[in-house]
JSON list of C-alpha atoms in Angstrom, two decimals:
[
{"chain": "A", "resi": 1, "resn": "UNK", "atom": "CA", "xyz": [24.59, -46.00, -25.39]},
{"chain": "A", "resi": 2, "resn": "UNK", "atom": "CA", "xyz": [21.20, -44.97, -25.19]},
{"chain": "A", "resi": 3, "resn": "UNK", "atom": "CA", "xyz": [20.43, -41.15, -24.02]},
{"chain": "A", "resi": 4, "resn": "UNK", "atom": "CA", "xyz": [17.80, -39.44, -22.17]},
{"chain": "A", "resi": 5, "resn": "UNK", "atom": "CA", "xyz": [17.00, -36.06, -23.72]},
{"chain": "A", "resi": 6, "resn": "UNK", "atom": "CA", "xyz": [15.71, -33.66, -21.19]},
{"chain": "A", "resi": 7, "resn": "UNK", "atom": "CA", "xyz": [13.89, -30.40, -22.05]},
{"chain": "A", "resi": 8, "resn": "UNK", "atom": "CA", "xyz": [13.69, -27.29, -19.63]},
{"chain": "A", "resi": 9, "resn": "UNK", "atom": "CA", "xyz": [12.19, -24.13, -20.57]},
{"chain": "A", "resi": 10, "resn": "UNK", "atom": "CA", "xyz": [11.65, -20.80, -18.78]},
{"chain": "A", "resi": 11, "resn": "UNK", "atom": "CA", "xyz": [7.60, -20.73, -17.13]},
{"chain": "A", "resi": 12, "resn": "UNK", "atom": "CA", "xyz": [5.33, -18.93, -19.56]},
{"chain": "A", "resi": 13, "resn": "UNK", "atom": "CA", "xyz": [5.08, -15.96, -16.96]},
{"chain": "A", "resi": 14, "resn": "UNK", "atom": "CA", "xyz": [8.68, -15.40, -16.83]},
{"chain": "A", "resi": 15, "resn": "UNK", "atom": "CA", "xyz": [10.26, -12.82, -18.92]},
{"chain": "A", "resi": 16, "resn": "UNK", "atom": "CA", "xyz": [12.32, -14.43, -21.54]},
{"chain": "A", "resi": 17, "resn": "UNK", "atom": "CA", "xyz": [14.93, -11.78, -23.07]},
{"chain": "A", "resi": 18, "resn": "UNK", "atom": "CA", "xyz": [16.74, -14.19, -25.04]},
{"chain": "A", "resi": 19, "resn": "UNK", "atom": "CA", "xyz": [13.53, -15.06, -26.88]},
{"chain": "A", "resi": 20, "resn": "UNK", "atom": "CA", "xyz": [12.40, -11.20, -26.83]},
{"chain": "A", "resi": 21, "resn": "UNK", "atom": "CA", "xyz": [15.65, -10.49, -28.59]},
{"chain": "A", "resi": 22, "resn": "UNK", "atom": "CA", "xyz": [15.59, -13.44, -31.34]},
{"chain": "A", "resi": 23, "resn": "UNK", "atom": "CA", "xyz": [12.15, -12.55, -32.42]},
{"chain": "A", "resi": 24, "resn": "UNK", "atom": "CA", "xyz": [12.92, -8.91, -32.68]},
{"chain": "A", "resi": 25, "resn": "UNK", "atom": "CA", "xyz": [15.82, -10.02, -34.86]},
{"chain": "A", "resi": 26, "resn": "UNK", "atom": "CA", "xyz": [13.89, -12.37, -36.97]},
{"chain": "A", "resi": 27, "resn": "UNK", "atom": "CA", "xyz": [12.03, -9.74, -39.03]},
{"chain": "A", "resi": 28, "resn": "UNK", "atom": "CA", "xyz": [15.18, -7.99, -40.10]},
{"chain": "A", "resi": 29, "resn": "UNK", "atom": "CA", "xyz": [16.60, -11.06, -41.63]},
{"chain": "A", "resi": 30, "resn": "UNK", "atom": "CA", "xyz": [13.30, -11.48, -43.57]},
{"chain": "A", "resi": 31, "resn": "UNK", "atom": "CA", "xyz": [11.51, -13.96, -41.06]},
{"chain": "A", "resi": 32, "resn": "UNK", "atom": "CA", "xyz": [8.12, -12.54, -40.79]},
{"chain": "A", "resi": 33, "resn": "UNK", "atom": "CA", "xyz": [6.01, -15.74, -39.53]},
{"chain": "A", "resi": 34, "resn": "UNK", "atom": "CA", "xyz": [6.57, -16.01, -35.89]},
{"chain": "A", "resi": 35, "resn": "UNK", "atom": "CA", "xyz": [4.89, -14.40, -33.59]},
{"chain": "A", "resi": 36, "resn": "UNK", "atom": "CA", "xyz": [7.05, -15.17, -30.56]},
{"chain": "A", "resi": 37, "resn": "UNK", "atom": "CA", "xyz": [10.04, -17.09, -29.47]},
{"chain": "A", "resi": 38, "resn": "UNK", "atom": "CA", "xyz": [11.15, -18.43, -26.19]},
{"chain": "A", "resi": 39, "resn": "UNK", "atom": "CA", "xyz": [14.74, -20.19, -25.56]},
{"chain": "A", "resi": 40, "resn": "UNK", "atom": "CA", "xyz": [15.05, -22.88, -23.11]},
{"chain": "A", "resi": 41, "resn": "UNK", "atom": "CA", "xyz": [18.04, -25.74, -22.59]},
{"chain": "A", "resi": 42, "resn": "UNK", "atom": "CA", "xyz": [18.29, -29.24, -23.99]},
{"chain": "A", "resi": 43, "resn": "UNK", "atom": "CA", "xyz": [20.43, -31.86, -22.32]},
{"chain": "A", "resi": 44, "resn": "UNK", "atom": "CA", "xyz": [21.54, -35.53, -23.23]},
{"chain": "A", "resi": 45, "resn": "UNK", "atom": "CA", "xyz": [22.12, -37.68, -20.58]},
{"chain": "A", "resi": 46, "resn": "UNK", "atom": "CA", "xyz": [24.07, -40.68, -21.62]},
{"chain": "A", "resi": 47, "resn": "UNK", "atom": "CA", "xyz": [23.32, -43.87, -19.91]},
{"chain": "A", "resi": 48, "resn": "UNK", "atom": "CA", "xyz": [25.45, -47.01, -19.83]},
{"chain": "A", "resi": 49, "resn": "UNK", "atom": "CA", "xyz": [23.37, -50.30, -20.43]},
{"chain": "A", "resi": 50, "resn": "UNK", "atom": "CA", "xyz": [19.32, -50.22, -20.56]},
{"chain": "A", "resi": 51, "resn": "UNK", "atom": "CA", "xyz": [17.34, -47.12, -19.32]},
{"chain": "A", "resi": 52, "resn": "UNK", "atom": "CA", "xyz": [14.92, -48.66, -16.23]},
{"chain": "A", "resi": 53, "resn": "UNK", "atom": "CA", "xyz": [11.95, -46.95, -15.07]},
{"chain": "A", "resi": 54, "resn": "UNK", "atom": "CA", "xyz": [14.22, -46.18, -12.40]},
{"chain": "A", "resi": 55, "resn": "UNK", "atom": "CA", "xyz": [17.05, -44.55, -13.97]},
{"chain": "A", "resi": 56, "resn": "UNK", "atom": "CA", "xyz": [14.42, -42.58, -16.03]},
{"chain": "A", "resi": 57, "resn": "UNK", "atom": "CA", "xyz": [13.02, -41.56, -12.74]},
{"chain": "A", "resi": 58, "resn": "UNK", "atom": "CA", "xyz": [16.84, -40.72, -11.71]},
{"chain": "A", "resi": 59, "resn": "UNK", "atom": "CA", "xyz": [16.95, -38.52, -14.74]},
{"chain": "A", "resi": 60, "resn": "UNK", "atom": "CA", "xyz": [13.70, -36.56, -13.87]},
{"chain": "A", "resi": 61, "resn": "UNK", "atom": "CA", "xyz": [15.14, -36.07, -10.23]},
{"chain": "A", "resi": 62, "resn": "UNK", "atom": "CA", "xyz": [18.42, -34.64, -11.55]},
{"chain": "A", "resi": 63, "resn": "UNK", "atom": "CA", "xyz": [16.62, -32.43, -13.92]},
{"chain": "A", "resi": 64, "resn": "UNK", "atom": "CA", "xyz": [14.47, -31.10, -11.36]},
{"chain": "A", "resi": 65, "resn": "UNK", "atom": "CA", "xyz": [17.00, -30.73, -8.85]},
{"chain": "A", "resi": 66, "resn": "UNK", "atom": "CA", "xyz": [20.31, -29.67, -11.09]},
{"chain": "A", "resi": 67, "resn": "UNK", "atom": "CA", "xyz": [19.35, -28.96, -14.79]},
{"chain": "A", "resi": 68, "resn": "UNK", "atom": "CA", "xyz": [16.91, -26.55, -13.95]},
{"chain": "A", "resi": 69, "resn": "UNK", "atom": "CA", "xyz": [15.73, -23.99, -11.61]},
{"chain": "A", "resi": 70, "resn": "UNK", "atom": "CA", "xyz": [12.34, -24.77, -10.31]},
{"chain": "A", "resi": 71, "resn": "UNK", "atom": "CA", "xyz": [11.36, -21.08, -9.45]},
{"chain": "A", "resi": 72, "resn": "UNK", "atom": "CA", "xyz": [11.75, -19.94, -13.10]},
{"chain": "A", "resi": 73, "resn": "UNK", "atom": "CA", "xyz": [11.71, -22.97, -15.39]},
{"chain": "A", "resi": 74, "resn": "UNK", "atom": "CA", "xyz": [9.94, -25.97, -16.11]},
{"chain": "A", "resi": 75, "resn": "UNK", "atom": "CA", "xyz": [10.82, -29.48, -17.07]},
{"chain": "A", "resi": 76, "resn": "UNK", "atom": "CA", "xyz": [8.92, -29.85, -19.93]},
{"chain": "A", "resi": 77, "resn": "UNK", "atom": "CA", "xyz": [9.96, -32.93, -21.29]},
{"chain": "A", "resi": 78, "resn": "UNK", "atom": "CA", "xyz": [11.84, -36.25, -20.54]},
{"chain": "A", "resi": 79, "resn": "UNK", "atom": "CA", "xyz": [12.29, -39.04, -23.51]},
{"chain": "A", "resi": 80, "resn": "UNK", "atom": "CA", "xyz": [14.50, -41.99, -24.25]},
{"chain": "A", "resi": 81, "resn": "UNK", "atom": "CA", "xyz": [16.55, -41.72, -27.00]},
{"chain": "A", "resi": 82, "resn": "UNK", "atom": "CA", "xyz": [18.46, -44.96, -28.67]},
{"chain": "A", "resi": 83, "resn": "UNK", "atom": "CA", "xyz": [22.23, -43.96, -29.62]},
{"chain": "B", "resi": 1, "resn": "UNK", "atom": "CA", "xyz": [-1.12, -21.13, -31.44]},
{"chain": "B", "resi": 2, "resn": "UNK", "atom": "CA", "xyz": [0.99, -24.09, -32.97]},
{"chain": "B", "resi": 3, "resn": "UNK", "atom": "CA", "xyz": [4.74, -23.61, -32.16]},
{"chain": "B", "resi": 4, "resn": "UNK", "atom": "CA", "xyz": [7.57, -25.09, -34.22]},
{"chain": "B", "resi": 5, "resn": "UNK", "atom": "CA", "xyz": [10.36, -26.52, -31.55]},
{"chain": "B", "resi": 6, "resn": "UNK", "atom": "CA", "xyz": [14.04, -26.13, -32.66]},
{"chain": "B", "resi": 7, "resn": "UNK", "atom": "CA", "xyz": [16.62, -28.36, -31.09]},
{"chain": "B", "resi": 8, "resn": "UNK", "atom": "CA", "xyz": [20.27, -26.94, -31.33]},
{"chain": "B", "resi": 9, "resn": "UNK", "atom": "CA", "xyz": [23.10, -29.26, -29.80]},
{"chain": "B", "resi": 10, "resn": "UNK", "atom": "CA", "xyz": [26.92, -28.54, -29.64]},
{"chain": "B", "resi": 11, "resn": "UNK", "atom": "CA", "xyz": [28.33, -30.73, -32.54]},
{"chain": "B", "resi": 12, "resn": "UNK", "atom": "CA", "xyz": [29.99, -34.04, -31.14]},
{"chain": "B", "resi": 13, "resn": "UNK", "atom": "CA", "xyz": [33.52, -33.17, -31.44]},
{"chain": "B", "resi": 14, "resn": "UNK", "atom": "CA", "xyz": [33.29, -29.57, -29.69]},
{"chain": "B", "resi": 15, "resn": "UNK", "atom": "CA", "xyz": [33.96, -29.46, -26.05]},
{"chain": "B", "resi": 16, "resn": "UNK", "atom": "CA", "xyz": [31.19, -28.82, -23.87]},
{"chain": "B", "resi": 17, "resn": "UNK", "atom": "CA", "xyz": [32.45, -27.36, -20.62]},
{"chain": "B", "resi": 18, "resn": "UNK", "atom": "CA", "xyz": [29.00, -27.15, -19.35]},
{"chain": "B", "resi": 19, "resn": "UNK", "atom": "CA", "xyz": [28.15, -30.62, -19.86]},
{"chain": "B", "resi": 20, "resn": "UNK", "atom": "CA", "xyz": [31.45, -31.66, -18.29]},
{"chain": "B", "resi": 21, "resn": "UNK", "atom": "CA", "xyz": [30.45, -29.46, -15.21]},
{"chain": "B", "resi": 22, "resn": "UNK", "atom": "CA", "xyz": [26.99, -31.26, -14.90]},
{"chain": "B", "resi": 23, "resn": "UNK", "atom": "CA", "xyz": [28.32, -34.70, -15.25]},
{"chain": "B", "resi": 24, "resn": "UNK", "atom": "CA", "xyz": [31.05, -33.85, -12.68]},
{"chain": "B", "resi": 25, "resn": "UNK", "atom": "CA", "xyz": [28.53, -32.35, -10.26]},
{"chain": "B", "resi": 26, "resn": "UNK", "atom": "CA", "xyz": [25.85, -35.68, -10.45]},
{"chain": "B", "resi": 27, "resn": "UNK", "atom": "CA", "xyz": [27.93, -37.75, -8.21]},
{"chain": "B", "resi": 28, "resn": "UNK", "atom": "CA", "xyz": [28.15, -35.35, -5.65]},
{"chain": "B", "resi": 29, "resn": "UNK", "atom": "CA", "xyz": [24.22, -35.23, -5.76]},
{"chain": "B", "resi": 30, "resn": "UNK", "atom": "CA", "xyz": [23.84, -39.08, -5.59]},
{"chain": "B", "resi": 31, "resn": "UNK", "atom": "CA", "xyz": [23.34, -39.18, -9.31]},
{"chain": "B", "resi": 32, "resn": "UNK", "atom": "CA", "xyz": [25.86, -42.09, -10.54]},
{"chain": "B", "resi": 33, "resn": "UNK", "atom": "CA", "xyz": [23.79, -43.59, -13.80]},
{"chain": "B", "resi": 34, "resn": "UNK", "atom": "CA", "xyz": [24.95, -40.88, -16.05]},
{"chain": "B", "resi": 35, "resn": "UNK", "atom": "CA", "xyz": [28.13, -41.37, -18.37]},
{"chain": "B", "resi": 36, "resn": "UNK", "atom": "CA", "xyz": [28.23, -38.10, -20.04]},
{"chain": "B", "resi": 37, "resn": "UNK", "atom": "CA", "xyz": [25.75, -34.95, -20.25]},
{"chain": "B", "resi": 38, "resn": "UNK", "atom": "CA", "xyz": [25.74, -32.57, -23.18]},
{"chain": "B", "resi": 39, "resn": "UNK", "atom": "CA", "xyz": [23.82, -29.23, -22.95]},
{"chain": "B", "resi": 40, "resn": "UNK", "atom": "CA", "xyz": [22.25, -27.52, -26.09]},
{"chain": "B", "resi": 41, "resn": "UNK", "atom": "CA", "xyz": [19.56, -25.18, -26.59]},
{"chain": "B", "resi": 42, "resn": "UNK", "atom": "CA", "xyz": [15.53, -25.43, -27.42]},
{"chain": "B", "resi": 43, "resn": "UNK", "atom": "CA", "xyz": [13.49, -22.91, -29.09]},
{"chain": "B", "resi": 44, "resn": "UNK", "atom": "CA", "xyz": [9.93, -22.66, -29.32]},
{"chain": "B", "resi": 45, "resn": "UNK", "atom": "CA", "xyz": [8.94, -20.64, -32.01]},
{"chain": "B", "resi": 46, "resn": "UNK", "atom": "CA", "xyz": [5.00, -19.34, -32.13]},
{"chain": "B", "resi": 47, "resn": "UNK", "atom": "CA", "xyz": [3.33, -19.08, -35.31]},
{"chain": "B", "resi": 48, "resn": "UNK", "atom": "CA", "xyz": [0.09, -17.49, -36.47]},
{"chain": "B", "resi": 49, "resn": "UNK", "atom": "CA", "xyz": [-2.59, -19.97, -38.28]},
{"chain": "B", "resi": 50, "resn": "UNK", "atom": "CA", "xyz": [-1.15, -23.01, -39.63]},
{"chain": "B", "resi": 51, "resn": "UNK", "atom": "CA", "xyz": [2.29, -24.29, -39.95]},
{"chain": "B", "resi": 52, "resn": "UNK", "atom": "CA", "xyz": [2.71, -24.75, -43.96]},
{"chain": "B", "resi": 53, "resn": "UNK", "atom": "CA", "xyz": [5.71, -26.67, -45.18]},
{"chain": "B", "resi": 54, "resn": "UNK", "atom": "CA", "xyz": [6.87, -23.27, -46.56]},
{"chain": "B", "resi": 55, "resn": "UNK", "atom": "CA", "xyz": [6.89, -22.12, -42.72]},
{"chain": "B", "resi": 56, "resn": "UNK", "atom": "CA", "xyz": [8.59, -24.93, -41.72]},
{"chain": "B", "resi": 57, "resn": "UNK", "atom": "CA", "xyz": [11.41, -24.46, -44.50]},
{"chain": "B", "resi": 58, "resn": "UNK", "atom": "CA", "xyz": [11.45, -20.90, -42.83]},
{"chain": "B", "resi": 59, "resn": "UNK", "atom": "CA", "xyz": [12.00, -22.10, -39.60]},
{"chain": "B", "resi": 60, "resn": "UNK", "atom": "CA", "xyz": [14.78, -24.19, -40.49]},
{"chain": "B", "resi": 61, "resn": "UNK", "atom": "CA", "xyz": [16.39, -21.61, -42.37]},
{"chain": "B", "resi": 62, "resn": "UNK", "atom": "CA", "xyz": [15.96, -19.47, -39.28]},
{"chain": "B", "resi": 63, "resn": "UNK", "atom": "CA", "xyz": [17.41, -22.10, -36.98]},
{"chain": "B", "resi": 64, "resn": "UNK", "atom": "CA", "xyz": [20.44, -22.47, -39.33]},
{"chain": "B", "resi": 65, "resn": "UNK", "atom": "CA", "xyz": [21.12, -18.72, -39.57]},
{"chain": "B", "resi": 66, "resn": "UNK", "atom": "CA", "xyz": [20.10, -17.31, -36.42]},
{"chain": "B", "resi": 67, "resn": "UNK", "atom": "CA", "xyz": [19.27, -19.76, -33.66]},
{"chain": "B", "resi": 68, "resn": "UNK", "atom": "CA", "xyz": [22.74, -21.85, -34.18]},
{"chain": "B", "resi": 69, "resn": "UNK", "atom": "CA", "xyz": [25.99, -21.23, -34.92]},
{"chain": "B", "resi": 70, "resn": "UNK", "atom": "CA", "xyz": [26.85, -23.76, -37.93]},
{"chain": "B", "resi": 71, "resn": "UNK", "atom": "CA", "xyz": [30.40, -23.92, -36.93]},
{"chain": "B", "resi": 72, "resn": "UNK", "atom": "CA", "xyz": [30.14, -25.51, -33.62]},
{"chain": "B", "resi": 73, "resn": "UNK", "atom": "CA", "xyz": [26.48, -26.39, -33.58]},
{"chain": "B", "resi": 74, "resn": "UNK", "atom": "CA", "xyz": [23.97, -28.54, -35.21]},
{"chain": "B", "resi": 75, "resn": "UNK", "atom": "CA", "xyz": [20.36, -28.34, -35.90]},
{"chain": "B", "resi": 76, "resn": "UNK", "atom": "CA", "xyz": [19.45, -31.87, -34.47]},
{"chain": "B", "resi": 77, "resn": "UNK", "atom": "CA", "xyz": [15.63, -31.54, -34.44]},
{"chain": "B", "resi": 78, "resn": "UNK", "atom": "CA", "xyz": [12.55, -29.59, -35.71]},
{"chain": "B", "resi": 79, "resn": "UNK", "atom": "CA", "xyz": [9.05, -30.40, -34.96]},
{"chain": "B", "resi": 80, "resn": "UNK", "atom": "CA", "xyz": [5.57, -28.76, -34.81]},
{"chain": "B", "resi": 81, "resn": "UNK", "atom": "CA", "xyz": [3.82, -29.15, -31.58]},
{"chain": "B", "resi": 82, "resn": "UNK", "atom": "CA", "xyz": [0.14, -27.93, -31.59]},
{"chain": "B", "resi": 83, "resn": "UNK", "atom": "CA", "xyz": [-0.63, -25.35, -28.65]}
]
């Protein structure tokens, strides 16, 4: 079954404590090449049958209403992934 | 600055309560086209300068040791995204 991947990230101006904690821990594990880290969410929505434009529009709608909080997050990517 | 995107998803055999909760809520909001939903994590690692193969290998290493729990999660994607 085809899947629709939805990527949600915190808005750039929003404080990202998880990202800060990770970027703080990386050097202690020997990783010194990364200047900043931001953590968001990745969803995979499985669809029965073909992914039409209409279904893709519904996925965007669901992403903006249920899968993300528009006050603090942005839907940064929606793409179809064949199973 | 270039960024490396790391996508982490729960292993297929692992129960995904968040995904279950979402797929349960979708019909109540009028979304009936989605058969299942899985929720994972998306990281953006910012790199100073060029992303070499060596830095990409370090990003994979960091993904497998710090950004994911190899017992219950898979690193499903690592890609370079120009700023």
